mmCIF file of C-alpha atoms and ligand atoms in Angstrom:
data_model
loop_
_atom_site.group_PDB
_atom_site.id
_atom_site.type_symbol
_atom_site.label_atom_id
_atom_site.label_comp_id
_atom_site.label_asym_id
_atom_site.label_seq_id
_atom_site.Cartn_x
_atom_site.Cartn_y
_atom_site.Cartn_z
ATOM 1 C CA MET A 1409 -73.538 -75.275 -100.549
ATOM 2 C CA THR A 1410 -73.186 -71.849 -102.084
ATOM 3 C CA GLN A 1411 -71.313 -69.120 -100.119
ATOM 4 C CA GLY A 1412 -74.670 -67.443 -99.441
ATOM 5 C CA GLU A 1413 -76.074 -70.634 -98.052
ATOM 6 C CA LEU A 1414 -72.935 -71.071 -95.920
ATOM 7 C CA ARG A 1415 -73.247 -67.542 -94.462
ATOM 8 C CA LYS A 1416 -76.773 -68.294 -93.421
ATOM 9 C CA ALA A 1417 -75.736 -71.726 -91.973
ATOM 10 C CA LEU A 1418 -73.097 -69.973 -89.836
ATOM 11 C CA GLN A 1419 -75.479 -67.604 -88.111
ATOM 12 C CA VAL A 1420 -75.862 -69.647 -84.830
ATOM 13 C CA TYR A 1421 -72.946 -72.070 -84.685
ATOM 14 C CA PHE A 1422 -73.272 -74.292 -81.643
ATOM 15 C CA ILE A 1423 -70.150 -76.283 -80.513
ATOM 16 C CA MET A 1424 -70.211 -78.978 -77.838
ATOM 17 C CA GLY A 1425 -68.550 -82.073 -76.535
ATOM 18 C CA SER A 1426 -69.481 -84.118 -73.389
ATOM 19 C CA PRO A 1427 -67.279 -81.991 -71.020
ATOM 20 C CA ASN A 1428 -69.280 -78.905 -71.798
ATOM 21 C CA THR A 1429 -72.461 -79.960 -70.242
ATOM 22 C CA GLU A 1430 -73.825 -81.710 -67.127
ATOM 23 C CA GLN A 1431 -76.890 -82.756 -69.104
ATOM 24 C CA PRO A 1432 -76.992 -85.645 -71.733
ATOM 25 C CA ALA A 1433 -75.348 -84.095 -74.811
ATOM 26 C CA LEU A 1434 -78.031 -85.474 -77.061
ATOM 27 C CA GLN A 1435 -80.710 -83.755 -75.121
ATOM 28 C CA VAL A 1436 -78.920 -80.409 -75.181
ATOM 29 C CA LEU A 1437 -78.412 -80.652 -78.879
ATOM 30 C CA GLU A 1438 -81.989 -81.581 -79.523
ATOM 31 C CA GLU A 1439 -83.152 -78.528 -77.606
ATOM 32 C CA ALA A 1440 -80.557 -76.373 -79.267
ATOM 33 C CA ILE A 1441 -81.870 -77.452 -82.684
ATOM 34 C CA ALA A 1442 -85.427 -76.767 -81.658
ATOM 35 C CA GLY A 1443 -84.358 -73.350 -80.688
ATOM 36 C CA GLY A 1444 -82.893 -72.544 -84.105
ATOM 37 C CA ILE A 1445 -79.182 -73.270 -84.218
ATOM 38 C CA THR A 1446 -77.980 -73.452 -87.810
ATOM 39 C CA ILE A 1447 -74.898 -75.600 -87.606
ATOM 40 C CA PHE A 1448 -73.228 -77.887 -85.108
ATOM 41 C CA GLN A 1449 -69.607 -78.800 -84.296
ATOM 42 C CA PHE A 1450 -68.625 -81.869 -82.265
ATOM 43 C CA ARG A 1451 -65.607 -80.819 -80.178
ATOM 44 C CA GLU A 1452 -64.678 -83.565 -77.703
ATOM 45 C CA LYS A 1453 -61.761 -81.825 -75.859
ATOM 46 C CA GLY A 1454 -60.499 -81.057 -72.357
ATOM 47 C CA ARG A 1455 -60.528 -82.871 -69.098
ATOM 48 C CA HIS A 1456 -62.717 -86.015 -69.089
ATOM 49 C CA ALA A 1457 -63.092 -85.935 -72.881
ATOM 50 C CA LEU A 1458 -64.180 -89.278 -74.250
ATOM 51 C CA LYS A 1459 -61.865 -91.371 -76.360
ATOM 52 C CA GLY A 1460 -62.013 -94.279 -78.800
ATOM 53 C CA GLU A 1461 -65.337 -95.984 -79.290
ATOM 54 C CA ALA A 1462 -67.046 -93.900 -76.578
ATOM 55 C CA LYS A 1463 -66.191 -90.727 -78.497
ATOM 56 C CA ARG A 1464 -67.230 -92.320 -81.906
ATOM 57 C CA ALA A 1465 -70.512 -93.432 -80.501
ATOM 58 C CA LEU A 1466 -71.443 -90.017 -79.033
ATOM 59 C CA ALA A 1467 -70.375 -88.455 -82.432
ATOM 60 C CA ARG A 1468 -72.646 -90.771 -84.349
ATOM 61 C CA GLY A 1469 -75.587 -90.021 -82.090
ATOM 62 C CA LEU A 1470 -75.110 -86.318 -82.438
ATOM 63 C CA GLN A 1471 -74.681 -86.584 -86.165
ATOM 64 C CA GLN A 1472 -77.879 -88.589 -86.571
ATOM 65 C CA LEU A 1473 -79.731 -85.813 -84.727
ATOM 66 C CA CYS A 1474 -78.236 -83.159 -86.989
ATOM 67 C CA ARG A 1475 -79.126 -85.213 -90.063
ATOM 68 C CA ALA A 1476 -82.692 -85.642 -89.011
ATOM 69 C CA HIS A 1477 -83.053 -81.874 -88.737
ATOM 70 C CA GLY A 1478 -80.988 -80.819 -91.718
ATOM 71 C CA ILE A 1479 -78.218 -79.239 -89.598
ATOM 72 C CA PRO A 1480 -74.633 -79.471 -90.922
ATOM 73 C CA PHE A 1481 -72.475 -81.626 -88.627
ATOM 74 C CA ILE A 1482 -68.821 -80.505 -88.243
ATOM 75 C CA VAL A 1483 -66.004 -82.386 -86.506
ATOM 76 C CA ASN A 1484 -63.286 -80.480 -84.588
ATOM 77 C CA ASP A 1485 -59.737 -81.547 -85.298
ATOM 78 C CA ASP A 1486 -60.333 -85.261 -85.727
ATOM 79 C CA ILE A 1487 -60.136 -85.525 -89.538
ATOM 80 C CA ASP A 1488 -60.163 -89.343 -89.455
ATOM 81 C CA LEU A 1489 -63.395 -89.332 -87.481
ATOM 82 C CA ALA A 1490 -64.883 -86.788 -89.869
ATOM 83 C CA VAL A 1491 -63.967 -88.947 -92.874
ATOM 84 C CA ALA A 1492 -65.145 -92.196 -91.172
ATOM 85 C CA LEU A 1493 -68.568 -90.631 -90.309
ATOM 86 C CA ASP A 1494 -68.884 -88.727 -93.553
ATOM 87 C CA ALA A 1495 -69.436 -85.574 -91.567
ATOM 88 C CA ASP A 1496 -70.385 -82.393 -93.432
ATOM 89 C CA GLY A 1497 -67.089 -80.793 -92.573
ATOM 90 C CA VAL A 1498 -64.134 -80.216 -90.251
ATOM 91 C CA HIS A 1499 -62.866 -77.350 -88.178
ATOM 92 C CA ILE A 1500 -59.163 -77.006 -87.456
ATOM 93 C CA GLY A 1501 -56.901 -74.632 -85.511
ATOM 94 C CA GLN A 1502 -53.361 -73.470 -86.101
ATOM 95 C CA GLU A 1503 -51.853 -76.392 -84.215
ATOM 96 C CA ASP A 1504 -53.487 -78.930 -86.522
ATOM 97 C CA GLU A 1505 -52.338 -80.192 -89.949
ATOM 98 C CA PRO A 1506 -51.821 -77.446 -92.604
ATOM 99 C CA VAL A 1507 -54.965 -76.318 -94.255
ATOM 100 C CA ASP A 1508 -53.982 -77.476 -97.787
ATOM 101 C CA GLN A 1509 -53.229 -81.006 -96.462
ATOM 102 C CA VAL A 1510 -56.576 -81.184 -94.650
ATOM 103 C CA ARG A 1511 -58.329 -79.999 -97.809
ATOM 104 C CA ALA A 1512 -56.631 -82.756 -99.795
ATOM 105 C CA ARG A 1513 -57.978 -85.334 -97.302
ATOM 106 C CA ILE A 1514 -61.549 -84.112 -97.083
ATOM 107 C CA GLY A 1515 -62.318 -83.236 -100.698
ATOM 108 C CA ASN A 1516 -65.268 -80.833 -100.890
ATOM 109 C CA LYS A 1517 -66.428 -81.081 -97.221
ATOM 110 C CA LEU A 1518 -66.728 -77.851 -95.392
ATOM 111 C CA LEU A 1519 -63.393 -76.625 -93.954
ATOM 112 C CA GLY A 1520 -63.307 -74.041 -91.157
ATOM 113 C CA VAL A 1521 -60.116 -72.700 -89.715
ATOM 114 C CA SER A 1522 -59.502 -70.766 -86.489
ATOM 115 C CA VAL A 1523 -57.203 -67.752 -87.008
ATOM 116 C CA HIS A 1524 -55.957 -65.006 -84.775
ATOM 117 C CA THR A 1525 -54.028 -62.677 -87.020
ATOM 118 C CA VAL A 1526 -54.441 -61.159 -90.523
ATOM 119 C CA GLU A 1527 -51.541 -63.316 -91.844
ATOM 120 C CA GLU A 1528 -53.085 -66.541 -90.545
ATOM 121 C CA ALA A 1529 -56.435 -65.464 -92.174
ATOM 122 C CA LYS A 1530 -54.772 -64.877 -95.572
ATOM 123 C CA LEU A 1531 -53.014 -68.125 -95.499
ATOM 124 C CA ALA A 1532 -56.080 -70.116 -94.510
ATOM 125 C CA VAL A 1533 -58.058 -68.610 -97.376
ATOM 126 C CA ALA A 1534 -55.279 -69.181 -99.874
ATOM 127 C CA GLN A 1535 -55.009 -72.869 -98.824
ATOM 128 C CA GLY A 1536 -58.691 -73.524 -99.209
ATOM 129 C CA ALA A 1537 -60.683 -72.648 -96.029
ATOM 130 C CA ASP A 1538 -64.388 -72.173 -96.554
ATOM 131 C CA TYR A 1539 -64.901 -70.023 -93.490
ATOM 132 C CA LEU A 1540 -62.836 -68.616 -90.614
ATOM 133 C CA GLY A 1541 -63.379 -68.640 -86.886
ATOM 134 C CA LEU A 1542 -61.991 -65.544 -85.184
ATOM 135 C CA GLY A 1543 -61.462 -65.240 -81.439
ATOM 136 C CA PRO A 1544 -61.531 -64.956 -78.647
ATOM 137 C CA VAL A 1545 -63.744 -61.999 -79.126
ATOM 138 C CA PHE A 1546 -64.697 -61.753 -75.436
ATOM 139 C CA PRO A 1547 -63.161 -63.487 -72.344
ATOM 140 C CA THR A 1548 -63.851 -67.250 -72.282
ATOM 141 C CA GLY A 1549 -63.333 -69.843 -69.594
ATOM 142 C CA THR A 1550 -63.907 -72.714 -72.041
ATOM 143 C CA LYS A 1551 -60.718 -72.795 -73.926
ATOM 144 C CA GLU A 1552 -57.665 -73.053 -71.513
ATOM 145 C CA ASP A 1553 -55.133 -72.104 -74.191
ATOM 146 C CA ALA A 1554 -57.131 -69.288 -75.586
ATOM 147 C CA LYS A 1555 -55.196 -66.357 -77.046
ATOM 148 C CA GLU A 1556 -55.580 -62.735 -75.796
ATOM 149 C CA VAL A 1557 -59.093 -61.204 -76.059
ATOM 150 C CA GLN A 1558 -59.278 -59.111 -79.200
ATOM 151 C CA GLY A 1559 -62.774 -57.798 -79.245
ATOM 152 C CA VAL A 1560 -64.173 -57.372 -82.741
ATOM 153 C CA SER A 1561 -60.996 -55.694 -84.113
ATOM 154 C CA LEU A 1562 -59.757 -58.560 -86.255
ATOM 155 C CA ILE A 1563 -63.155 -59.143 -87.741
ATOM 156 C CA GLN A 1564 -63.318 -55.436 -88.725
ATOM 157 C CA LYS A 1565 -59.842 -55.476 -89.978
ATOM 158 C CA LEU A 1566 -60.354 -58.373 -92.377
ATOM 159 C CA ARG A 1567 -63.586 -56.708 -93.783
ATOM 160 C CA GLU A 1568 -61.591 -53.455 -94.236
ATOM 161 C CA LEU A 1569 -59.037 -55.373 -96.237
ATOM 162 C CA GLY A 1570 -61.841 -56.547 -98.445
ATOM 163 C CA MET A 1571 -61.782 -60.204 -97.396
ATOM 164 C CA ASP A 1572 -65.324 -61.555 -97.950
ATOM 165 C CA ILE A 1573 -64.879 -65.116 -96.826
ATOM 166 C CA PRO A 1574 -67.575 -66.208 -94.290
ATOM 167 C CA ILE A 1575 -66.541 -65.419 -90.731
ATOM 168 C CA VAL A 1576 -67.804 -66.468 -87.293
ATOM 169 C CA GLY A 1577 -66.733 -64.841 -84.078
ATOM 170 C CA ILE A 1578 -65.992 -67.083 -81.023
ATOM 171 C CA GLY A 1579 -65.223 -66.724 -77.332
ATOM 172 C CA GLY A 1580 -67.554 -65.530 -74.625
ATOM 173 C CA ILE A 1581 -70.372 -64.748 -76.968
ATOM 174 C CA HIS A 1582 -74.072 -64.766 -75.795
ATOM 175 C CA ALA A 1583 -77.321 -63.159 -76.916
ATOM 176 C CA GLY A 1584 -76.406 -59.960 -75.183
ATOM 177 C CA ASN A 1585 -73.226 -59.377 -77.144
ATOM 178 C CA ALA A 1586 -73.756 -61.314 -80.342
ATOM 179 C CA GLY A 1587 -75.302 -58.331 -82.238
ATOM 180 C CA GLU A 1588 -71.999 -56.441 -81.790
ATOM 181 C CA VAL A 1589 -70.029 -59.289 -83.444
ATOM 182 C CA VAL A 1590 -72.272 -59.372 -86.458
ATOM 183 C CA ALA A 1591 -72.360 -55.521 -86.672
ATOM 184 C CA ALA A 1592 -68.613 -55.695 -86.971
ATOM 185 C CA GLY A 1593 -68.770 -57.903 -90.072
ATOM 186 C CA ALA A 1594 -69.203 -61.475 -88.889
ATOM 187 C CA ASP A 1595 -71.743 -63.766 -90.553
ATOM 188 C CA GLY A 1596 -72.595 -65.417 -87.348
ATOM 189 C CA VAL A 1597 -71.423 -66.432 -83.884
ATOM 190 C CA SER A 1598 -69.975 -69.631 -82.416
ATOM 191 C CA VAL A 1599 -70.841 -70.491 -78.855
ATOM 192 C CA ILE A 1600 -70.267 -73.297 -76.400
ATOM 193 C CA THR A 1601 -71.262 -72.134 -72.944
ATOM 194 C CA ALA A 1602 -74.093 -69.784 -73.869
ATOM 195 C CA ILE A 1603 -76.082 -72.845 -75.027
ATOM 196 C CA SER A 1604 -74.505 -75.830 -73.401
ATOM 197 C CA GLN A 1605 -74.772 -74.419 -69.903
ATOM 198 C CA ALA A 1606 -78.025 -72.570 -70.293
ATOM 199 C CA GLY A 1607 -81.035 -73.435 -68.111
ATOM 200 C CA SER A 1608 -82.869 -73.705 -71.398
ATOM 201 C CA PRO A 1609 -80.669 -74.442 -74.388
ATOM 202 C CA LEU A 1610 -83.719 -73.927 -76.543
ATOM 203 C CA LYS A 1611 -84.383 -70.325 -75.293
ATOM 204 C CA ALA A 1612 -80.626 -69.550 -75.436
ATOM 205 C CA ALA A 1613 -80.500 -70.595 -79.107
ATOM 206 C CA GLN A 1614 -83.624 -68.647 -79.965
ATOM 207 C CA ASP A 1615 -82.208 -65.499 -78.273
ATOM 208 C CA LEU A 1616 -78.955 -65.962 -80.217
ATOM 209 C CA LEU A 1617 -80.721 -66.292 -83.547
ATOM 210 C CA GLU A 1618 -82.795 -63.250 -82.777
ATOM 211 C CA ALA A 1619 -79.731 -61.163 -81.817
ATOM 212 C CA VAL A 1620 -77.875 -62.177 -85.012
ATOM 213 C CA ASN A 1621 -80.861 -61.660 -87.232
ATOM 214 C CA SER A 1622 -81.591 -58.184 -85.999
ATOM 215 C CA GLN A 1623 -78.071 -57.056 -87.003
ATOM 216 C CA VAL A 1624 -78.193 -58.997 -90.389
ATOM 217 C CA ARG A 1625 -81.321 -56.969 -91.267
ATOM 218 C CA LYS A 1626 -79.775 -53.685 -90.209
ATOM 219 C CA GLY A 1627 -76.660 -54.510 -92.277
HETATM 220 N N1 3NM B 2103 -61.960 -71.276 -79.672
HETATM 221 P P1 3NM B 2103 -67.396 -70.185 -75.133
HETATM 222 S S1 3NM B 2103 -62.414 -69.462 -77.936
HETATM 223 C C1 3NM B 2103 -63.217 -73.232 -78.901
HETATM 224 O O1 3NM B 2103 -60.418 -68.078 -79.692
HETATM 225 C C2 3NM B 2103 -62.799 -71.816 -78.802
HETATM 226 O O2 3NM B 2103 -60.304 -69.571 -81.181
HETATM 227 C C3 3NM B 2103 -61.661 -70.060 -79.370
HETATM 228 O O3 3NM B 2103 -66.405 -71.133 -75.800
HETATM 229 C C4 3NM B 2103 -60.656 -69.228 -80.157
HETATM 230 O O4 3NM B 2103 -68.481 -69.942 -76.171
HETATM 231 C C5 3NM B 2103 -63.178 -70.934 -77.728
HETATM 232 O O5 3NM B 2103 -67.955 -71.063 -73.979
HETATM 233 C C6 3NM B 2103 -64.134 -71.246 -76.566
HETATM 234 O O6 3NM B 2103 -66.696 -68.938 -74.655
HETATM 235 C C7 3NM B 2103 -65.552 -70.835 -76.786
#
């Protein structure tokens, strides 16, 4: 994937695991894909998260759906699972293995890294990240150990510093505030709740794509 293709793939980045929805996860993902999500991350975390074979089975089902629709399938944290499934990429945080070690394990799969400061961003880029996740942009109830809300300030700061790596904002983002995140310099938005808890995941994904695209055209 070229960097231009990656930027486009990051526009509406849907993240979900079974704890994030009361609906069957496969059904939610199918609707989200129909609505226009551009990339998907399997993030099986939190209370009641599946483990072992149940986790792997869900991952395989979600991956098949992504494959059938040409949507990149990314695995959060679990590098062994990503390698075993031959996922399209992995996403890691600051608590996980160092970026360069993960890069060595996954070869040329996509590698996303969550960062919260300029220093973390520079290190992640130097060690081989393909894109950065910056957050929480807005208050989120989804991640219990989320850092302080930082609005779009870090996104703007990295762009001011001339860093052109693909960036997605994360945390409390929905169609009503997604445009602001892209206007600040992000290539796209990552969301859990805005799609996984929506009455219509399809409509939620459509609205997010429209909000992101309207800013991309302006920019
Ligand atoms: N990472 P929602 S915030 C998974 O700040 C995650 O790095 C964050 O969920 C970070 O879209 C977050 O429901 C939760 O707010 C995003």
